[in-house]
Amino acid sequence: MSWFYESHKLAPGYRLLRPLQDREGRILLQAGTILTQRHLELIQQWGVQNILLLAEKPSKSEMSNQVTRTHVIDAALQNMITDTLTEVFINIASEKALPLDRLQYSASLLVREIASHRNVALDLSALRSSDENTYNHSLSVAVLAIATGVELGLADEVLMDLAMGALLHDIGKTKIAPAIINKPGQLTAEERVIIEQHPLWGVQLLQEKGHSSPRVLQAVYEHHERSDGSGYPQGLSDEQISLLGKITAVADYYDAMTSDRSYHAAQPAYLVIEQLIAYSLTTFNQAIVRAFVRSLAPYPVGSRVLLDTGEWGEVIGYDRRMPTRPRVLVTHDAAYNQLPHPREYDLLVHLNRFVVRVM
Ligand SMILES: [Fe+2]
């Protein structure tokens, strides 16, 4: 419903139907702006809090797609999981018992943490570490997979298996020489055959250690399968791949492509998400890609971003169906001079603009 509101009575989510101008007639916020908490603070600072504004109250469905807040996974929990995973990966091939109970406990905390913030997109930047290794990768894949599972409404016991499967998905790589895993150039045909066995070896290692949950083993076995049959090791089609296998595959692909590896440089999040959306017609399952995209925040609210214009700004919100096109409050020009009146770019409207880098 549209109405005139005194500016101090507006709340996040309201959409301006006329531009907000200062006393000299300069436009502070464009018509169509969806107000965020940050805008309301700025309205206070600009001293225009008692004027009447034509605005529209958002509908429920519109609100459910607006993200104005993002959540960071607790650092102590991240460390606890990567420490336990390190022990599991190092001891998997030895006679030593694995701390799988401890891993299960950590996974349950992770599931609880993500499920209890189900209406808040996850801040992935906090998961990025300068120390890119298998354990950090496994943790990121687990967080992405659980968030997707929560978005799909999976039951807690299924989310637990998804968490364990995602944490352990690459355990079969412990059987492969690091020289092959980290090889910078093209793999030979023989090396490729070896690499393509790691999902199967992972299942065998876990079975030898008495880990027999079928859903966990399927997630490990199928994390490189693709819906069009182009994956490995079995070349399964979409109907043949388990739900947890499909989710783990999307999460693994996203994290691998957005990370630096010996054989490729990290790609920006927006490019990888756009690739995933394009591939969801063939390579990946569409419903899962959609849930995946809705659950993550590649550009968390409050983060500083560099635009392709060279300007700097702050992410103030986005539509969760298109997280690569946030609303950015531009605060500095390309020479890093602070703007007297920050202005908003809605990248869903300015389609020729994009985020180059997030700090
Ligand atoms: Fe893998």
mmCIF file of C-alpha atoms and ligand atoms in Angstrom:
data_model
loop_
_atom_site.group_PDB
_atom_site.id
_atom_site.type_symbol
_atom_site.label_atom_id
_atom_site.label_comp_id
_atom_site.label_asym_id
_atom_site.label_seq_id
_atom_site.Cartn_x
_atom_site.Cartn_y
_atom_site.Cartn_z
ATOM 1 C CA MET A 1 0.000 0.000 0.000
ATOM 2 C CA SER A 2 1.430 3.405 -0.941
ATOM 3 C CA TRP A 3 1.059 6.336 1.421
ATOM 4 C CA PHE A 4 2.758 9.482 2.665
ATOM 5 C CA TYR A 5 4.916 8.687 5.653
ATOM 6 C CA GLU A 6 6.904 10.969 7.948
ATOM 7 C CA SER A 7 10.451 9.844 7.322
ATOM 8 C CA HIS A 8 11.061 8.824 10.958
ATOM 9 C CA LYS A 9 8.096 6.407 10.720
ATOM 10 C CA LEU A 10 9.609 4.427 7.851
ATOM 11 C CA ALA A 11 11.133 1.008 8.443
ATOM 12 C CA PRO A 12 13.595 -1.147 6.478
ATOM 13 C CA GLY A 13 11.943 -2.697 3.423
ATOM 14 C CA TYR A 14 9.753 0.304 2.483
ATOM 15 C CA ARG A 15 10.119 1.430 -1.116
ATOM 16 C CA LEU A 16 10.356 5.147 -1.989
ATOM 17 C CA LEU A 17 7.973 6.175 -4.746
ATOM 18 C CA ARG A 18 9.385 9.698 -5.120
ATOM 19 C CA PRO A 19 13.045 10.688 -4.743
ATOM 20 C CA LEU A 20 14.277 11.989 -1.388
ATOM 21 C CA GLN A 21 15.845 15.427 -1.875
ATOM 22 C CA ASP A 22 17.701 17.777 0.432
ATOM 23 C CA ARG A 23 16.691 21.420 0.912
ATOM 24 C CA GLU A 24 18.745 22.482 -2.134
ATOM 25 C CA GLY A 25 16.872 19.954 -4.287
ATOM 26 C CA ARG A 26 19.765 17.492 -4.618
ATOM 27 C CA ILE A 27 18.602 13.896 -4.868
ATOM 28 C CA LEU A 28 19.731 11.871 -1.846
ATOM 29 C CA LEU A 29 17.817 8.682 -2.645
ATOM 30 C CA GLN A 30 16.234 7.737 -5.939
ATOM 31 C CA ALA A 31 12.600 6.720 -6.410
ATOM 32 C CA GLY A 32 12.396 2.929 -6.207
ATOM 33 C CA THR A 33 14.978 2.652 -3.409
ATOM 34 C CA ILE A 34 14.145 -0.071 -0.910
ATOM 35 C CA LEU A 35 15.093 1.393 2.457
ATOM 36 C CA THR A 36 17.601 -0.369 4.688
ATOM 37 C CA GLN A 37 18.666 0.279 8.271
ATOM 38 C CA ARG A 38 21.674 2.162 6.851
ATOM 39 C CA HIS A 39 19.398 4.485 4.819
ATOM 40 C CA LEU A 40 17.345 5.279 7.928
ATOM 41 C CA GLU A 41 20.532 6.221 9.801
ATOM 42 C CA LEU A 42 21.587 8.442 6.889
ATOM 43 C CA ILE A 43 18.182 10.138 6.808
ATOM 44 C CA GLN A 44 18.801 11.070 10.458
ATOM 45 C CA GLN A 45 22.284 12.394 9.602
ATOM 46 C CA TRP A 46 21.020 14.352 6.620
ATOM 47 C CA GLY A 47 18.542 16.145 8.869
ATOM 48 C CA VAL A 48 15.525 15.361 6.699
ATOM 49 C CA GLN A 49 13.754 13.226 9.269
ATOM 50 C CA ASN A 50 10.527 15.194 9.535
ATOM 51 C CA ILE A 51 9.510 15.478 5.905
ATOM 52 C CA LEU A 52 6.706 13.549 4.238
ATOM 53 C CA LEU A 53 7.707 10.851 1.815
ATOM 54 C CA LEU A 54 5.596 8.874 -0.619
ATOM 55 C CA ALA A 55 6.505 5.271 0.055
ATOM 56 C CA GLU A 56 5.100 1.806 -0.295
ATOM 57 C CA LYS A 57 4.910 -0.853 2.383
ATOM 58 C CA PRO A 58 6.472 -4.049 1.067
ATOM 59 C CA SER A 59 4.394 -7.180 0.545
ATOM 60 C CA LYS A 60 5.270 -10.276 2.601
ATOM 61 C CA SER A 61 6.676 -12.168 -0.393
ATOM 62 C CA GLU A 62 8.793 -9.166 -1.381
ATOM 63 C CA MET A 63 10.138 -8.874 2.183
ATOM 64 C CA SER A 64 11.056 -12.556 2.295
ATOM 65 C CA ASN A 65 13.450 -11.970 -0.611
ATOM 66 C CA GLN A 66 15.113 -8.888 0.859
ATOM 67 C CA VAL A 67 18.333 -9.474 2.746
ATOM 68 C CA THR A 68 19.406 -6.652 5.034
ATOM 69 C CA ARG A 69 21.457 -8.709 7.491
ATOM 70 C CA THR A 70 24.043 -11.498 7.131
ATOM 71 C CA HIS A 71 25.466 -14.023 9.557
ATOM 72 C CA VAL A 72 29.066 -15.031 10.261
ATOM 73 C CA ILE A 73 29.921 -18.550 11.468
ATOM 74 C CA ASP A 74 31.608 -18.421 14.855
ATOM 75 C CA ALA A 75 35.432 -18.563 14.486
ATOM 76 C CA ALA A 76 35.909 -20.896 17.493
ATOM 77 C CA LEU A 77 33.511 -23.402 15.926
ATOM 78 C CA GLN A 78 35.358 -23.163 12.598
ATOM 79 C CA ASN A 79 38.680 -23.900 14.335
ATOM 80 C CA MET A 80 37.232 -26.804 16.302
ATOM 81 C CA ILE A 81 35.957 -28.408 13.086
ATOM 82 C CA THR A 82 39.139 -27.911 11.050
ATOM 83 C CA ASP A 83 41.272 -29.288 13.942
ATOM 84 C CA THR A 84 39.135 -32.444 14.163
ATOM 85 C CA LEU A 85 39.083 -32.823 10.373
ATOM 86 C CA THR A 86 42.887 -32.561 10.259
ATOM 87 C CA GLU A 87 43.120 -35.451 12.717
ATOM 88 C CA VAL A 88 40.629 -37.526 10.683
ATOM 89 C CA PHE A 89 42.443 -36.917 7.368
ATOM 90 C CA ILE A 90 45.904 -37.604 8.812
ATOM 91 C CA ASN A 91 44.869 -40.817 10.591
ATOM 92 C CA ILE A 92 42.464 -42.269 8.030
ATOM 93 C CA ALA A 93 45.056 -44.554 6.476
ATOM 94 C CA SER A 94 46.664 -45.612 9.773
ATOM 95 C CA GLU A 95 45.624 -48.099 12.417
ATOM 96 C CA LYS A 96 44.655 -45.247 14.747
ATOM 97 C CA ALA A 97 41.014 -44.770 15.677
ATOM 98 C CA LEU A 98 39.357 -41.752 14.077
ATOM 99 C CA PRO A 99 37.664 -39.050 16.163
ATOM 100 C CA LEU A 100 34.470 -39.487 14.129
ATOM 101 C CA ASP A 101 32.301 -38.987 17.221
ATOM 102 C CA ARG A 102 33.972 -35.640 17.786
ATOM 103 C CA LEU A 103 33.481 -34.728 14.132
ATOM 104 C CA GLN A 104 29.822 -35.735 14.406
ATOM 105 C CA TYR A 105 29.453 -33.501 17.472
ATOM 106 C CA SER A 106 31.099 -30.524 15.681
ATOM 107 C CA ALA A 107 28.888 -31.147 12.645
ATOM 108 C CA SER A 108 25.795 -31.054 14.872
ATOM 109 C CA LEU A 109 26.873 -27.648 16.251
ATOM 110 C CA LEU A 110 27.401 -26.376 12.700
ATOM 111 C CA VAL A 111 23.955 -27.605 11.611
ATOM 112 C CA ARG A 112 22.365 -25.976 14.661
ATOM 113 C CA GLU A 113 24.210 -22.681 14.039
ATOM 114 C CA ILE A 114 23.119 -22.509 10.386
ATOM 115 C CA ALA A 115 19.561 -23.782 10.934
ATOM 116 C CA SER A 116 18.956 -21.277 13.730
ATOM 117 C CA HIS A 117 19.742 -18.428 11.304
ATOM 118 C CA ARG A 118 17.600 -19.763 8.497
ATOM 119 C CA ASN A 119 16.253 -16.357 7.502
ATOM 120 C CA VAL A 120 19.688 -14.785 7.364
ATOM 121 C CA ALA A 121 22.072 -15.301 4.469
ATOM 122 C CA LEU A 122 25.540 -16.565 5.390
ATOM 123 C CA ASP A 123 28.567 -14.317 5.200
ATOM 124 C CA LEU A 124 31.048 -16.415 3.254
ATOM 125 C CA SER A 125 33.906 -13.943 3.496
ATOM 126 C CA ALA A 126 34.510 -15.034 7.099
ATOM 127 C CA LEU A 127 35.168 -18.571 5.878
ATOM 128 C CA ARG A 128 37.906 -17.488 3.546
ATOM 129 C CA SER A 129 41.334 -18.031 4.997
ATOM 130 C CA SER A 130 44.695 -17.122 3.509
ATOM 131 C CA ASP A 131 45.632 -20.702 4.346
ATOM 132 C CA GLU A 132 43.736 -22.508 1.578
ATOM 133 C CA ASN A 133 43.889 -26.203 2.352
ATOM 134 C CA THR A 134 41.728 -29.313 2.208
ATOM 135 C CA TYR A 135 40.366 -28.729 5.708
ATOM 136 C CA ASN A 136 39.227 -25.159 5.024
ATOM 137 C CA HIS A 137 37.777 -26.281 1.696
ATOM 138 C CA SER A 138 35.890 -29.134 3.417
ATOM 139 C CA LEU A 139 34.505 -26.757 6.047
ATOM 140 C CA SER A 140 33.368 -24.253 3.389
ATOM 141 C CA VAL A 141 31.689 -27.013 1.378
ATOM 142 C CA ALA A 142 29.920 -28.226 4.529
ATOM 143 C CA VAL A 143 28.658 -24.719 5.386
ATOM 144 C CA LEU A 144 27.410 -24.147 1.822
ATOM 145 C CA ALA A 145 25.797 -27.590 1.657
ATOM 146 C CA ILE A 146 24.052 -27.257 5.047
ATOM 147 C CA ALA A 147 22.758 -23.778 4.163
ATOM 148 C CA THR A 148 21.338 -25.202 0.912
ATOM 149 C CA GLY A 149 19.805 -28.124 2.817
ATOM 150 C CA VAL A 150 18.195 -25.721 5.330
ATOM 151 C CA GLU A 151 16.802 -23.666 2.427
ATOM 152 C CA LEU A 152 15.341 -26.893 0.959
ATOM 153 C CA GLY A 153 13.683 -27.662 4.314
ATOM 154 C CA LEU A 154 15.551 -30.943 4.990
ATOM 155 C CA ALA A 155 15.004 -32.710 8.332
ATOM 156 C CA ASP A 156 17.701 -32.450 11.012
ATOM 157 C CA GLU A 157 18.935 -36.042 10.648
ATOM 158 C CA VAL A 158 19.345 -35.537 6.880
ATOM 159 C CA LEU A 159 21.192 -32.248 7.492
ATOM 160 C CA MET A 160 23.546 -34.125 9.851
ATOM 161 C CA ASP A 161 24.382 -36.696 7.147
ATOM 162 C CA LEU A 162 24.816 -33.873 4.642
ATOM 163 C CA ALA A 163 27.245 -32.123 7.025
ATOM 164 C CA MET A 164 29.304 -35.299 7.540
ATOM 165 C CA GLY A 165 29.296 -36.153 3.826
ATOM 166 C CA ALA A 166 30.418 -32.647 2.887
ATOM 167 C CA LEU A 167 33.144 -32.543 5.573
ATOM 168 C CA LEU A 168 34.503 -35.910 4.416
ATOM 169 C CA HIS A 169 33.823 -35.635 0.660
ATOM 170 C CA ASP A 170 37.498 -35.438 -0.389
ATOM 171 C CA ILE A 171 38.931 -37.907 2.120
ATOM 172 C CA GLY A 172 39.796 -40.286 -0.747
ATOM 173 C CA LYS A 173 42.396 -37.739 -1.910
ATOM 174 C CA THR A 174 44.590 -38.832 1.016
ATOM 175 C CA LYS A 175 45.459 -41.880 -1.143
ATOM 176 C CA ILE A 176 46.792 -39.699 -3.997
ATOM 177 C CA ALA A 177 50.325 -38.261 -4.126
ATOM 178 C CA PRO A 178 50.332 -34.477 -3.407
ATOM 179 C CA ALA A 179 52.385 -34.001 -6.618
ATOM 180 C CA ILE A 180 49.340 -35.094 -8.647
ATOM 181 C CA ILE A 181 46.750 -33.259 -6.519
ATOM 182 C CA ASN A 182 48.685 -29.975 -6.665
ATOM 183 C CA LYS A 183 50.010 -30.299 -10.222
ATOM 184 C CA PRO A 184 49.864 -26.834 -11.807
ATOM 185 C CA GLY A 185 49.568 -27.946 -15.448
ATOM 186 C CA GLN A 186 47.357 -30.361 -17.392
ATOM 187 C CA LEU A 187 47.021 -33.869 -15.970
ATOM 188 C CA THR A 188 48.122 -36.841 -18.078
ATOM 189 C CA ALA A 189 45.507 -39.469 -18.945
ATOM 190 C CA GLU A 190 46.923 -41.790 -16.240
ATOM 191 C CA GLU A 191 46.859 -39.039 -13.607
ATOM 192 C CA ARG A 192 43.249 -38.222 -14.504
ATOM 193 C CA VAL A 193 42.256 -41.869 -14.003
ATOM 194 C CA ILE A 194 43.838 -41.738 -10.538
ATOM 195 C CA ILE A 195 42.128 -38.433 -9.591
ATOM 196 C CA GLU A 196 38.759 -39.762 -10.736
ATOM 197 C CA GLN A 197 38.995 -42.632 -8.262
ATOM 198 C CA HIS A 198 39.047 -40.422 -5.162
ATOM 199 C CA PRO A 199 35.268 -40.505 -4.534
ATOM 200 C CA LEU A 200 35.349 -44.333 -4.567
ATOM 201 C CA TRP A 201 38.475 -44.479 -2.388
ATOM 202 C CA GLY A 202 36.812 -42.118 0.075
ATOM 203 C CA VAL A 203 33.852 -44.499 0.442
ATOM 204 C CA GLN A 204 36.177 -47.491 0.881
ATOM 205 C CA LEU A 205 38.281 -45.735 3.542
ATOM 206 C CA LEU A 206 35.195 -44.723 5.526
ATOM 207 C CA GLN A 207 33.696 -48.230 5.285
ATOM 208 C CA GLU A 208 36.976 -49.728 6.523
ATOM 209 C CA LYS A 209 36.715 -47.429 9.546
ATOM 210 C CA GLY A 210 33.156 -48.556 10.193
ATOM 211 C CA HIS A 211 31.379 -45.438 8.910
ATOM 212 C CA SER A 212 28.356 -46.872 7.188
ATOM 213 C CA SER A 213 25.606 -44.223 6.929
ATOM 214 C CA PRO A 214 24.338 -44.747 3.336
ATOM 215 C CA ARG A 215 23.514 -41.051 2.843
ATOM 216 C CA VAL A 216 26.998 -39.955 3.955
ATOM 217 C CA LEU A 217 28.664 -42.519 1.692
ATOM 218 C CA GLN A 218 26.493 -41.447 -1.271
ATOM 219 C CA ALA A 219 27.442 -37.774 -0.783
ATOM 220 C CA VAL A 220 31.139 -38.756 -0.827
ATOM 221 C CA TYR A 221 30.762 -41.124 -3.786
ATOM 222 C CA GLU A 222 28.668 -38.754 -5.944
ATOM 223 C CA HIS A 223 30.179 -35.307 -5.324
ATOM 224 C CA HIS A 224 31.712 -35.209 -8.837
ATOM 225 C CA GLU A 225 28.655 -36.605 -10.639
ATOM 226 C CA ARG A 226 26.796 -34.210 -12.963
ATOM 227 C CA SER A 227 23.092 -34.193 -13.906
ATOM 228 C CA ASP A 228 23.837 -34.587 -17.639
ATOM 229 C CA GLY A 229 25.963 -37.707 -17.039
ATOM 230 C CA SER A 230 29.275 -35.916 -17.663
ATOM 231 C CA GLY A 231 30.619 -36.483 -14.137
ATOM 232 C CA TYR A 232 32.745 -39.219 -12.549
ATOM 233 C CA PRO A 233 33.403 -41.919 -11.374
ATOM 234 C CA GLN A 234 30.091 -43.489 -12.441
ATOM 235 C CA GLY A 235 28.693 -40.994 -15.009
ATOM 236 C CA LEU A 236 25.265 -41.044 -13.314
ATOM 237 C CA SER A 237 22.313 -39.000 -14.607
ATOM 238 C CA ASP A 238 20.218 -36.562 -12.541
ATOM 239 C CA GLU A 239 17.632 -39.170 -11.421
ATOM 240 C CA GLN A 240 20.383 -41.578 -10.392
ATOM 241 C CA ILE A 241 22.280 -39.111 -8.174
ATOM 242 C CA SER A 242 21.152 -38.873 -4.535
ATOM 243 C CA LEU A 243 19.886 -35.565 -3.134
ATOM 244 C CA LEU A 244 22.923 -35.193 -0.845
ATOM 245 C CA GLY A 245 25.256 -36.042 -3.744
ATOM 246 C CA LYS A 246 23.725 -33.244 -5.843
ATOM 247 C CA ILE A 247 23.932 -30.680 -3.041
ATOM 248 C CA THR A 248 27.560 -31.563 -2.229
ATOM 249 C CA ALA A 249 28.453 -31.311 -5.937
ATOM 250 C CA VAL A 250 27.131 -27.730 -6.231
ATOM 251 C CA ALA A 251 28.809 -26.629 -2.974
ATOM 252 C CA ASP A 252 32.119 -28.250 -3.958
ATOM 253 C CA TYR A 253 32.061 -26.671 -7.430
ATOM 254 C CA TYR A 254 31.364 -23.178 -6.035
ATOM 255 C CA ASP A 255 34.082 -23.350 -3.403
ATOM 256 C CA ALA A 256 36.666 -24.836 -5.789
ATOM 257 C CA MET A 257 36.035 -22.163 -8.441
ATOM 258 C CA THR A 258 36.124 -19.232 -6.000
ATOM 259 C CA SER A 259 39.402 -20.439 -4.396
ATOM 260 C CA ASP A 260 42.984 -20.188 -5.619
ATOM 261 C CA ARG A 261 44.314 -23.588 -6.652
ATOM 262 C CA SER A 262 47.659 -24.624 -8.100
ATOM 263 C CA TYR A 263 45.943 -25.105 -11.483
ATOM 264 C CA HIS A 264 43.647 -22.042 -11.524
ATOM 265 C CA ALA A 265 43.229 -18.604 -9.952
ATOM 266 C CA ALA A 266 40.116 -17.817 -7.903
ATOM 267 C CA GLN A 267 37.180 -16.470 -9.918
ATOM 268 C CA PRO A 268 34.915 -13.744 -8.520
ATOM 269 C CA ALA A 269 31.770 -14.993 -6.771
ATOM 270 C CA TYR A 270 29.371 -13.273 -9.173
ATOM 271 C CA LEU A 271 30.908 -15.067 -12.168
ATOM 272 C CA VAL A 272 30.749 -18.484 -10.536
ATOM 273 C CA ILE A 273 27.130 -17.945 -9.417
ATOM 274 C CA GLU A 274 26.178 -16.854 -12.925
ATOM 275 C CA GLN A 275 27.942 -19.959 -14.319
ATOM 276 C CA LEU A 276 26.044 -22.151 -11.863
ATOM 277 C CA ILE A 277 22.732 -20.593 -12.914
ATOM 278 C CA ALA A 278 23.629 -21.193 -16.572
ATOM 279 C CA TYR A 279 24.742 -24.781 -15.845
ATOM 280 C CA SER A 280 21.588 -25.500 -13.863
ATOM 281 C CA LEU A 281 19.871 -26.290 -17.153
ATOM 282 C CA THR A 282 22.310 -29.125 -17.868
ATOM 283 C CA THR A 283 25.146 -29.937 -15.493
ATOM 284 C CA PHE A 284 23.569 -29.236 -12.102
ATOM 285 C CA ASN A 285 20.087 -29.723 -10.711
ATOM 286 C CA GLN A 286 18.050 -26.528 -11.063
ATOM 287 C CA ALA A 287 16.102 -26.711 -7.782
ATOM 288 C CA ILE A 288 19.337 -27.223 -5.873
ATOM 289 C CA VAL A 289 21.174 -24.380 -7.608
ATOM 290 C CA ARG A 290 18.232 -22.088 -6.838
ATOM 291 C CA ALA A 291 18.283 -23.039 -3.130
ATOM 292 C CA PHE A 292 22.068 -22.686 -3.082
ATOM 293 C CA VAL A 293 21.971 -19.170 -4.565
ATOM 294 C CA ARG A 294 19.248 -18.067 -2.114
ATOM 295 C CA SER A 295 21.226 -19.241 0.910
ATOM 296 C CA LEU A 296 24.497 -17.407 0.447
ATOM 297 C CA ALA A 297 25.782 -13.888 0.677
ATOM 298 C CA PRO A 298 28.802 -13.470 -1.610
ATOM 299 C CA TYR A 299 28.663 -9.750 -0.791
ATOM 300 C CA PRO A 300 27.544 -9.568 2.847
ATOM 301 C CA VAL A 301 25.578 -6.584 4.105
ATOM 302 C CA GLY A 302 28.043 -4.040 5.484
ATOM 303 C CA SER A 303 30.986 -5.203 3.356
ATOM 304 C CA ARG A 304 33.131 -2.700 1.444
ATOM 305 C CA VAL A 305 33.136 -3.319 -2.286
ATOM 306 C CA LEU A 306 34.978 -1.953 -5.308
ATOM 307 C CA LEU A 307 32.797 -1.395 -8.382
ATOM 308 C CA ASP A 308 33.975 -1.696 -11.990
ATOM 309 C CA THR A 309 33.735 2.113 -12.199
ATOM 310 C CA GLY A 310 36.561 2.350 -9.619
ATOM 311 C CA GLU A 311 34.136 3.720 -7.031
ATOM 312 C CA TRP A 312 33.920 2.289 -3.496
ATOM 313 C CA GLY A 313 30.824 1.604 -1.508
ATOM 314 C CA GLU A 314 29.084 -0.394 1.158
ATOM 315 C CA VAL A 315 26.628 -3.222 0.508
ATOM 316 C CA ILE A 316 23.337 -2.233 2.126
ATOM 317 C CA GLY A 317 21.142 -5.126 1.011
ATOM 318 C CA TYR A 318 20.107 -7.319 -1.884
ATOM 319 C CA ASP A 319 17.391 -9.538 -3.270
ATOM 320 C CA ARG A 320 18.280 -13.090 -2.266
ATOM 321 C CA ARG A 321 17.285 -14.416 -5.699
ATOM 322 C CA MET A 322 20.117 -12.323 -7.205
ATOM 323 C CA PRO A 323 22.827 -12.000 -4.511
ATOM 324 C CA THR A 324 25.433 -11.020 -7.119
ATOM 325 C CA ARG A 325 23.574 -7.732 -7.747
ATOM 326 C CA PRO A 326 23.479 -6.001 -4.348
ATOM 327 C CA ARG A 327 22.392 -2.473 -3.535
ATOM 328 C CA VAL A 328 25.556 -0.482 -2.925
ATOM 329 C CA LEU A 329 25.848 2.864 -1.188
ATOM 330 C CA VAL A 330 28.690 4.576 -3.051
ATOM 331 C CA THR A 331 30.779 6.535 -0.542
ATOM 332 C CA HIS A 332 34.030 7.243 -2.416
ATOM 333 C CA ASP A 333 34.822 8.149 -6.017
ATOM 334 C CA ALA A 334 37.509 6.438 -8.133
ATOM 335 C CA ALA A 335 40.224 8.704 -6.636
ATOM 336 C CA TYR A 336 38.998 7.650 -3.167
ATOM 337 C CA ASN A 337 37.600 11.073 -2.333
ATOM 338 C CA GLN A 338 34.702 10.810 0.093
ATOM 339 C CA LEU A 339 31.410 11.890 -1.493
ATOM 340 C CA PRO A 340 29.530 14.577 0.476
ATOM 341 C CA HIS A 341 26.268 12.764 -0.335
ATOM 342 C CA PRO A 342 26.677 8.994 -0.700
ATOM 343 C CA ARG A 343 24.494 7.732 -3.527
ATOM 344 C CA GLU A 344 22.908 4.370 -4.050
ATOM 345 C CA TYR A 345 23.479 2.008 -6.959
ATOM 346 C CA ASP A 346 21.020 -0.821 -7.221
ATOM 347 C CA LEU A 347 22.965 -3.290 -9.374
ATOM 348 C CA LEU A 348 19.680 -4.998 -10.260
ATOM 349 C CA VAL A 349 18.809 -1.763 -12.081
ATOM 350 C CA HIS A 350 22.317 -0.815 -13.279
ATOM 351 C CA LEU A 351 22.975 -4.090 -15.083
ATOM 352 C CA ASN A 352 26.164 -2.830 -16.743
ATOM 353 C CA ARG A 353 27.804 -2.301 -13.316
ATOM 354 C CA PHE A 354 29.279 -5.029 -11.170
ATOM 355 C CA VAL A 355 31.304 -5.683 -8.035
ATOM 356 C CA VAL A 356 34.976 -6.289 -8.814
ATOM 357 C CA ARG A 357 36.252 -7.020 -5.329
ATOM 358 C CA VAL A 358 35.017 -7.354 -1.761
ATOM 359 C CA MET A 359 37.306 -6.293 1.083
HETATM 360 FE FE FE B 1 36.524 -34.122 -4.885
#
